[in-house]
Amino acid sequence: MIPDKRSTIKKKLIIEGLFALIISLSVLFFYSYKYIPRGDELEEWSFLGLTFTKNGFNQIYLAVYFYLGKIVPLYLLVIWFITCKHWWYHAILIPIAMYAFQLFSSIYGTSLKVDENELLYLMGICMVVIPIVYFIRVKLFDKHVHGIDLDAIDAELKEYKERERLQKEQDLKGKKL
């Protein structure tokens, strides 16, 4: 085997292994809120250099529970988006945007209500992503399922229009003579 191929294969295995590890640890990461100290008197809690506060929630563990409920699906969806090889992978952007807006509003928002106003922001993303995904689907479906090649049809139409134009010119020349 060529040394270049070995390094490429090694890098690919390392990256895929990291993805597999991150995915398999998602359950542990999601339920890690259970290990956060509880108590109404606890105002802030630090872990690995990150400081967590109540941020509008009754207790810190509830805030972290809410954050993890958004972070874990978000990073799993991002991994799915990055690794997906299907034509429809852009549709994954919609739930990614939803979780990202929810997470952002829960961390930086001042409202006591969460997961309510994100729909308005998500509508803008849906209005862009859905037509793009549908357009891609229609082009692929027509070409591969129905056997319709739009380029070939366009070429035939141009040829037909050219023949019509030439026929009209010949008719005009015939009338003038």
Coordinates of C-alpha atoms in Angstrom, one line a residue:
M1 CA 0.0 0.0 0.0
I2 CA 1.2 3.5 -0.8
P3 CA 2.1 5.6 2.3
D4 CA -0.3 8.4 1.2
K5 CA -3.2 5.9 1.2
R6 CA -2.2 4.6 4.7
S7 CA -2.3 8.1 6.2
T8 CA -5.6 8.8 4.5
I9 CA -7.1 5.6 5.8
K10 CA -5.7 6.2 9.3
K11 CA -7.1 9.7 9.4
K12 CA -10.5 8.4 8.2
L13 CA -10.6 5.7 10.9
I14 CA -9.6 8.2 13.6
I15 CA -12.3 10.7 12.5
E16 CA -15.0 7.9 12.2
G17 CA -13.9 6.6 15.6
L18 CA -14.3 10.0 17.2
F19 CA -17.8 10.4 15.7
A20 CA -18.7 6.9 17.0
L21 CA -17.3 7.8 20.4
I22 CA -19.2 11.1 20.6
I23 CA -22.4 9.4 19.5
S24 CA -22.1 6.6 22.0
L25 CA -21.4 9.0 24.8
S26 CA -24.4 11.1 24.0
V27 CA -26.6 9.1 26.4
L28 CA -24.1 9.6 29.3
F29 CA -23.8 13.3 28.4
F30 CA -27.6 13.7 28.3
Y31 CA -28.1 12.2 31.8
S32 CA -25.2 13.9 33.4
Y33 CA -27.6 16.5 34.8
K34 CA -28.4 14.0 37.5
Y35 CA -25.0 14.4 39.0
I36 CA -25.4 18.2 39.6
P37 CA -25.8 19.2 43.2
R38 CA -29.4 20.2 44.0
G39 CA -30.6 22.8 46.4
D40 CA -32.5 26.1 46.3
E41 CA -29.6 27.8 48.1
L42 CA -27.1 26.9 45.4
E43 CA -26.8 30.0 43.1
E44 CA -23.9 28.9 40.9
W45 CA -22.0 25.7 40.1
S46 CA -18.6 25.4 38.3
F47 CA -17.4 22.4 36.4
L48 CA -14.4 22.2 34.0
G49 CA -14.1 25.9 34.0
L50 CA -17.8 26.5 33.1
T51 CA -20.0 28.3 35.6
F52 CA -23.7 27.4 35.6
T53 CA -26.3 29.6 37.2
K54 CA -30.0 29.3 37.7
N55 CA -30.6 31.6 34.7
G56 CA -34.4 32.0 35.4
F57 CA -34.9 28.3 36.4
N58 CA -35.8 27.3 40.0
Q59 CA -32.6 25.2 40.4
I60 CA -29.3 24.9 38.6
Y61 CA -29.9 21.2 37.7
L62 CA -33.1 22.2 35.9
A63 CA -31.3 24.7 33.9
V64 CA -28.6 22.2 32.9
Y65 CA -31.3 19.6 32.2
F66 CA -32.9 22.0 29.8
Y67 CA -29.6 22.9 28.2
L68 CA -28.6 19.3 27.7
G69 CA -32.0 18.5 26.3
K70 CA -31.1 21.0 23.5
I71 CA -27.4 20.4 23.2
V72 CA -27.4 16.6 22.8
P73 CA -30.0 16.5 19.9
L74 CA -28.3 19.5 18.3
Y75 CA -24.8 17.9 18.1
L76 CA -26.3 14.6 17.0
L77 CA -28.2 16.4 14.2
V78 CA -25.0 18.3 13.2
I79 CA -23.1 15.0 13.0
W80 CA -25.9 13.5 10.9
F81 CA -25.8 16.6 8.6
I82 CA -22.0 16.4 8.2
T83 CA -22.0 12.7 7.5
C84 CA -25.2 12.3 5.4
K85 CA -24.7 11.5 1.8
H86 CA -28.3 11.5 0.7
W87 CA -29.8 14.2 -1.6
W88 CA -32.2 15.4 1.1
Y89 CA -29.6 16.2 3.8
H90 CA -30.4 19.9 3.7
A91 CA -33.7 19.2 5.3
I92 CA -31.8 18.3 8.5
L93 CA -31.0 22.1 8.7
I94 CA -34.6 22.7 9.9
P95 CA -34.3 20.7 13.2
I96 CA -30.8 22.0 13.7
A97 CA -32.0 25.6 13.4
M98 CA -34.9 24.8 15.8
Y99 CA -32.6 23.4 18.5
A100 CA -30.0 26.1 18.0
F101 CA -32.6 28.9 18.4
Q102 CA -34.1 27.1 21.5
L103 CA -30.7 26.7 23.1
F104 CA -29.7 30.3 22.3
S105 CA -33.0 31.7 23.7
S106 CA -32.8 29.6 26.9
I107 CA -29.2 30.6 27.6
Y108 CA -29.3 34.3 26.6
G109 CA -33.0 35.0 26.8
T110 CA -34.6 37.1 29.5
S111 CA -38.1 35.7 29.0
L112 CA -39.7 33.4 31.5
K113 CA -41.2 31.5 28.6
V114 CA -39.0 29.2 26.6
D115 CA -39.6 27.4 23.3
E116 CA -42.3 29.7 22.1
N117 CA -40.9 32.4 19.8
E118 CA -38.4 30.3 18.0
L119 CA -41.1 29.3 15.5
L120 CA -41.0 32.8 13.9
Y121 CA -37.2 32.5 13.3
L122 CA -37.6 28.9 12.1
M123 CA -40.2 29.9 9.5
G124 CA -37.6 32.0 7.7
I125 CA -35.2 29.1 7.5
C126 CA -38.0 26.8 6.4
M127 CA -39.0 29.2 3.6
V128 CA -35.5 28.9 2.2
V129 CA -34.6 25.2 2.9
I130 CA -37.9 23.5 1.9
P131 CA -38.0 24.9 -1.7
I132 CA -34.4 24.1 -2.3
V133 CA -34.8 20.5 -1.1
Y134 CA -38.0 20.1 -3.1
F135 CA -36.3 21.5 -6.2
I136 CA -33.5 19.0 -5.8
R137 CA -35.9 16.2 -5.3
V138 CA -38.0 17.0 -8.4
K139 CA -34.9 17.2 -10.6
L140 CA -33.5 13.9 -9.3
F141 CA -37.0 12.2 -9.3
D142 CA -37.7 13.2 -12.9
K143 CA -34.2 12.2 -14.1
H144 CA -33.7 8.9 -12.3
V145 CA -37.3 7.6 -11.8
H146 CA -39.1 8.9 -14.9
G147 CA -36.1 9.0 -17.1
I148 CA -36.8 12.6 -18.0
D149 CA -33.7 14.6 -18.9
L150 CA -34.5 18.3 -18.8
D151 CA -31.4 19.2 -20.8
A152 CA -32.4 16.8 -23.6
I153 CA -35.9 18.3 -23.6
D154 CA -34.5 21.8 -23.8
A155 CA -32.3 20.8 -26.7
E156 CA -35.3 19.3 -28.5
L157 CA -37.4 22.4 -28.0
K158 CA -34.6 24.6 -29.3
E159 CA -34.2 22.4 -32.3
Y160 CA -38.0 22.4 -32.9
K161 CA -38.1 26.3 -32.6
E162 CA -35.2 26.6 -35.0
R163 CA -37.0 24.3 -37.6
E164 CA -40.2 26.4 -37.2
R165 CA -38.2 29.6 -37.7
L166 CA -36.5 28.2 -40.9
Q167 CA -39.9 27.0 -42.2
K168 CA -41.4 30.5 -41.7
E169 CA -38.4 32.0 -43.5
Q170 CA -38.9 29.6 -46.4
D171 CA -42.6 30.4 -46.5
L172 CA -41.9 34.1 -46.6
K173 CA -39.4 33.7 -49.4
G174 CA -41.9 31.6 -51.4
K175 CA -44.6 34.3 -51.1
K176 CA -42.2 37.0 -52.3
L177 CA -41.3 35.1 -55.4

